Every structure is written in C-alpha cells, then in structure tokens.
Coordinates of C-alpha atoms in Angstrom, one line a residue:
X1 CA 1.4 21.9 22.8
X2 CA 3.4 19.8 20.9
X3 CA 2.3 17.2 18.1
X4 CA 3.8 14.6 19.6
X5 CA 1.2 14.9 22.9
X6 CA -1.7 14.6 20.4
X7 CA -3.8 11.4 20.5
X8 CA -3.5 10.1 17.0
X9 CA -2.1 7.2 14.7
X10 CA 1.6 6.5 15.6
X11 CA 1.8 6.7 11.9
X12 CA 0.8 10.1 11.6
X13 CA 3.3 10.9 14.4
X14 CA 5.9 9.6 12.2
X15 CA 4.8 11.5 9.1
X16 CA 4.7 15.1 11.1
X17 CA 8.1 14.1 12.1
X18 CA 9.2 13.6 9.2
X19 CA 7.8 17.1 8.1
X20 CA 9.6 18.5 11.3
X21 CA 6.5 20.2 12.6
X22 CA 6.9 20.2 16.6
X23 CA 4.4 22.8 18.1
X24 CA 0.8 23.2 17.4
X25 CA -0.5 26.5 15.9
X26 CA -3.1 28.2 18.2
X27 CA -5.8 27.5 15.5
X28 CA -4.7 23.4 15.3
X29 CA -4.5 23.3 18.9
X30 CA -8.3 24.4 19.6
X31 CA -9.9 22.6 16.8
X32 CA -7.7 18.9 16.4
X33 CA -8.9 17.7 20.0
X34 CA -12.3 18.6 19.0
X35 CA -12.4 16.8 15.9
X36 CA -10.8 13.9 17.5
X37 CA -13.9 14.1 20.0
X38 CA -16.1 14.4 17.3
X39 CA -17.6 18.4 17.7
X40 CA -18.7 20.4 14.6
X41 CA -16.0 22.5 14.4
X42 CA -16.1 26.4 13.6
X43 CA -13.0 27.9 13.4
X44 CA -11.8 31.3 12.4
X45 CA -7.9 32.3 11.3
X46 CA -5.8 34.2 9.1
X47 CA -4.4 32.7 5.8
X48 CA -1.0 30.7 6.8
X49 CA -2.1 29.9 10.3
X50 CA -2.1 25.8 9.6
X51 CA -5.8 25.8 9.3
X52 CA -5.2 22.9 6.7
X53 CA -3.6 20.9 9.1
X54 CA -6.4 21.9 11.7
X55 CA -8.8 19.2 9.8
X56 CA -6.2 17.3 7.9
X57 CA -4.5 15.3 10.5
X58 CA -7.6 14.4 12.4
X59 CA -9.7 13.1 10.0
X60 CA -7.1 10.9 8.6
X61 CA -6.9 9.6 12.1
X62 CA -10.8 9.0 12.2
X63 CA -10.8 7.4 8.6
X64 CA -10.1 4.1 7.5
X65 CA -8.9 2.1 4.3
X66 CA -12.3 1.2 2.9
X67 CA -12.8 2.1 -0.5
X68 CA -16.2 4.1 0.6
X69 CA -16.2 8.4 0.2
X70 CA -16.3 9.2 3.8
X71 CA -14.5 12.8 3.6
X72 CA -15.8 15.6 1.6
X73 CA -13.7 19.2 1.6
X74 CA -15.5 22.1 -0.3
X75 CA -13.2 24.9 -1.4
X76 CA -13.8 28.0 -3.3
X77 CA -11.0 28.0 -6.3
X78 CA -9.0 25.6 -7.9
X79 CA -6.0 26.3 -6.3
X80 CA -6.9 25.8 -3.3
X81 CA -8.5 22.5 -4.0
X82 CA -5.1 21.2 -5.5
X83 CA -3.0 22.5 -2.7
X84 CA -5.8 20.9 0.0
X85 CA -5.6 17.5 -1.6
X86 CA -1.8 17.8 -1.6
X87 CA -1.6 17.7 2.2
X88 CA -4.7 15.0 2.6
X89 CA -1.9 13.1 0.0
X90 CA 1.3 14.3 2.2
X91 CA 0.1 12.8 4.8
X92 CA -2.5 10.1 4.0
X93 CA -0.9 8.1 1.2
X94 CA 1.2 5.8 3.7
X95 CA -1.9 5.4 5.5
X96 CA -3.6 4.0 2.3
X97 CA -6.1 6.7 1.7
X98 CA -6.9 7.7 -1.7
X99 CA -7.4 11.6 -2.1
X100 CA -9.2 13.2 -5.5
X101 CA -9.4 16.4 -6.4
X102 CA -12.8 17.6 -8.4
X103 CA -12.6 20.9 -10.0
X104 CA -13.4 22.6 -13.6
X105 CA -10.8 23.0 -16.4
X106 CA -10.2 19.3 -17.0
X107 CA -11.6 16.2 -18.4
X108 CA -14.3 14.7 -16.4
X109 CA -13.8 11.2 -17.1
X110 CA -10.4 10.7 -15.1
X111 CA -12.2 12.4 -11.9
X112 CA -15.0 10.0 -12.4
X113 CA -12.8 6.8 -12.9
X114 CA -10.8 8.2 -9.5
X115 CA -14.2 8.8 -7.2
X116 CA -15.5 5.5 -6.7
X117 CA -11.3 4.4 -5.1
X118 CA -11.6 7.4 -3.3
X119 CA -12.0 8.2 1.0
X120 CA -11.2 11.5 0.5
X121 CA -12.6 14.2 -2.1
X122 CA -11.5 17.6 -2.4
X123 CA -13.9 19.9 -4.7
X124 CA -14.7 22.7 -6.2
X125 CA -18.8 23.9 -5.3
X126 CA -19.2 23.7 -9.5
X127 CA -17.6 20.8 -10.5
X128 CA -19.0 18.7 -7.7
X129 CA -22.6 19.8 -8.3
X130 CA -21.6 18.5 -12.4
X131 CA -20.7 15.2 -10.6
X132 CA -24.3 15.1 -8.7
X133 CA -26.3 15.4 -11.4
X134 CA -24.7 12.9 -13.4
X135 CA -24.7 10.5 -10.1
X136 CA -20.7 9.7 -10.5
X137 CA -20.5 10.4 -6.8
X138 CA -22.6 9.1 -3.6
X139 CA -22.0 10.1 -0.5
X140 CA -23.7 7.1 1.5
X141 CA -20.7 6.4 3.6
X142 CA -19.6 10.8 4.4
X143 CA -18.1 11.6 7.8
X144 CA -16.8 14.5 7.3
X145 CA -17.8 17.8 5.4
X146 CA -15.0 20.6 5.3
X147 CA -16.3 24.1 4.6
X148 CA -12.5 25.4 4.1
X149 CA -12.5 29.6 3.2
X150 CA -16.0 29.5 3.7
X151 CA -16.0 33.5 3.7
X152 CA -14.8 33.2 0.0
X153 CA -16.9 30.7 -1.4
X154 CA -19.8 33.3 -0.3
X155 CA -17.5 36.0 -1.7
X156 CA -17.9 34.2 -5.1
X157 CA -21.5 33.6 -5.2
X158 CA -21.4 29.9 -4.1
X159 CA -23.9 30.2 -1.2
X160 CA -26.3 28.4 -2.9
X161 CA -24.0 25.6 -4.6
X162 CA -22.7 25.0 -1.3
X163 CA -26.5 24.8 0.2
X164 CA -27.6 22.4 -2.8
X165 CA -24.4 20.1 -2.0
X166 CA -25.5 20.0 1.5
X167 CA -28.7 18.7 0.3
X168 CA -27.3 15.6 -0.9
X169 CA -25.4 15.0 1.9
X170 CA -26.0 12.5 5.2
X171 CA -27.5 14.4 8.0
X172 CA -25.3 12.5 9.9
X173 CA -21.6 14.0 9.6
X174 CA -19.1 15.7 11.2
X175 CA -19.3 19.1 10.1
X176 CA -15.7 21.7 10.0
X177 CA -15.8 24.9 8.5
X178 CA -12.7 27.0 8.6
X179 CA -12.6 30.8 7.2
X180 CA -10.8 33.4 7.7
X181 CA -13.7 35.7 8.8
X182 CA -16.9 34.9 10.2
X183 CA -19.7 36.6 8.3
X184 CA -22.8 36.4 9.2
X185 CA -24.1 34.4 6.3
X186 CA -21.7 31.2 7.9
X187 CA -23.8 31.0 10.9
X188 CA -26.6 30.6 8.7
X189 CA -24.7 27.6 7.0
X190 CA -23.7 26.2 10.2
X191 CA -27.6 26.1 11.7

C-alpha cells in the first residue's frame, strides 16, 4: 500500500512526500488504519521496521491545534524519547502541534514552562512520574497513550512506573503499544 492511498490530512501527504516515503511497511500498514478507526492497537516488530511512523502519522491526523495535552508516548530511555519527539516534530510542526520531550538529566523548569503549550508529550516513565507529583502536567484532555518498546521498559524495571502513570490517566483513550516482543507481562498491561 502506498502512503498516498491513506485517509489522512492532505498536509501530512505533503510532508511524507516531502520525506519521499512511498510504500507502507507491513507493521504501518496493519496498525495506521486501525488507529485511524480508533482500535487499541497492539503491535509487535523488529527495531527499524517504521513502528514510529505506525502511531506517528495517525495521531497527528486525529489531533488538533488546541493548546490541551491530548497525546502521551511512554518510552523506556532517553534516546529514544528524543528521537520519538523528533518525528512527532518532523511531521507535526506545519500542522501547528507542539511536541515536548520529558526525560531526566536536565533542568526541570524548561519542561515545565513547555507542557502546559504542548498536544504532544514524549517521556521517560521517571521523569514523568517527577512531573505528577509536582502537578506540572494534567492529562484532562489525553487521547492517546503510546506504550513504544514496551518489552524494554519491563526490561528496565518500569512495570510499575508505567502502571502508576496509567493511574492518572483518562479511562477514556486510545491505547497503542508497540514492542518488539510480546511478553507476557504486556498482555497484562493491555487488560
């Protein structure tokens, strides 16, 4: 399939144009039309497959200009975070989305002077939980929760950050969760 048969913004067209994707990876292909038709979304695939892109480009379809948080992505390290927030930006920033990135190794106060202009937050499990408890961040407005390498986070020892964030988040969301391998502790998450 090719991008240009997907049902999203014009704009975003333009944008993947401009990035000269054509064809759909097999891991895009099964998960964007779900997102688009607003499933929970599972999906499983090696590092380097386009999972990024899997989530990206739909929910910056689904999301709009308002300065409300309404996309949350969990990641397990700081690189990853960076490098998530830098497609969301890619791609978004014409659209007028606002992307942070919250992660640990860095002054606070810029992150919490960022959130409140924000639609899109990327984070580290640590960092955000630091943000909770000091109530710089609500999540009033969320549509989206990303899971992304959930199999690492659990690799880390983040199982119960990532339970405590989902705590303080809306019941009702669009849930995504991308790993590379399934372990059993995921399904647990995704009940």
């Amino acid at each position: 399939m090719n991008f240009n048969n997907l049902n999203i913004n014009s704009d975003l067209k333009e944008k993947i144009s401009e990035f000269r994707f054509t064809k759909l990876t097999p891991i895009q292909e099964k998960c964007i039309p779900e997102i688009i038709n607003g499933n929970d979304v599972v999906g499983q695939a090696e590092t380097g497959s386009g999972k990024t892109m899997a989530f990206v480009l739909p929910i910056l379809d689904k999301i709009n200009k308002t300065r409300n948080l309404q996309v949350l992505v969990l990641t397990p390290t700081r690189e990853l975070c960076i490098q998530v927030a830098g497609v969301f930006n890619d791609f978004g920033r014409h659209l007028g989305i606002n992307v942070t990135s919250i992660y640990g190794g860095v002054s606070l106060e810029p992150q919490i002077d960022d959130i409140p202009y924000s639609q899109v937050i990327v984070a580290t499990p640590g960092r955000l939980l630091d943000h909770i408890e000091r109530k710089t961040i609500g999540f009033r407005n969320l549509k989206f929760l990303v899971l992304d390498e959930i199999d690492k986070m659990l690799d880390m020892g983040f199982i119960d950050d990532v339970e405590r964030i989902i705590y303080n988040i809306p019941i009702n969301r669009q849930t995504l969760m991308f790993s590379a391998t399934i372990p059993q502790e995921v399904y647990k998450i995704a009940r």
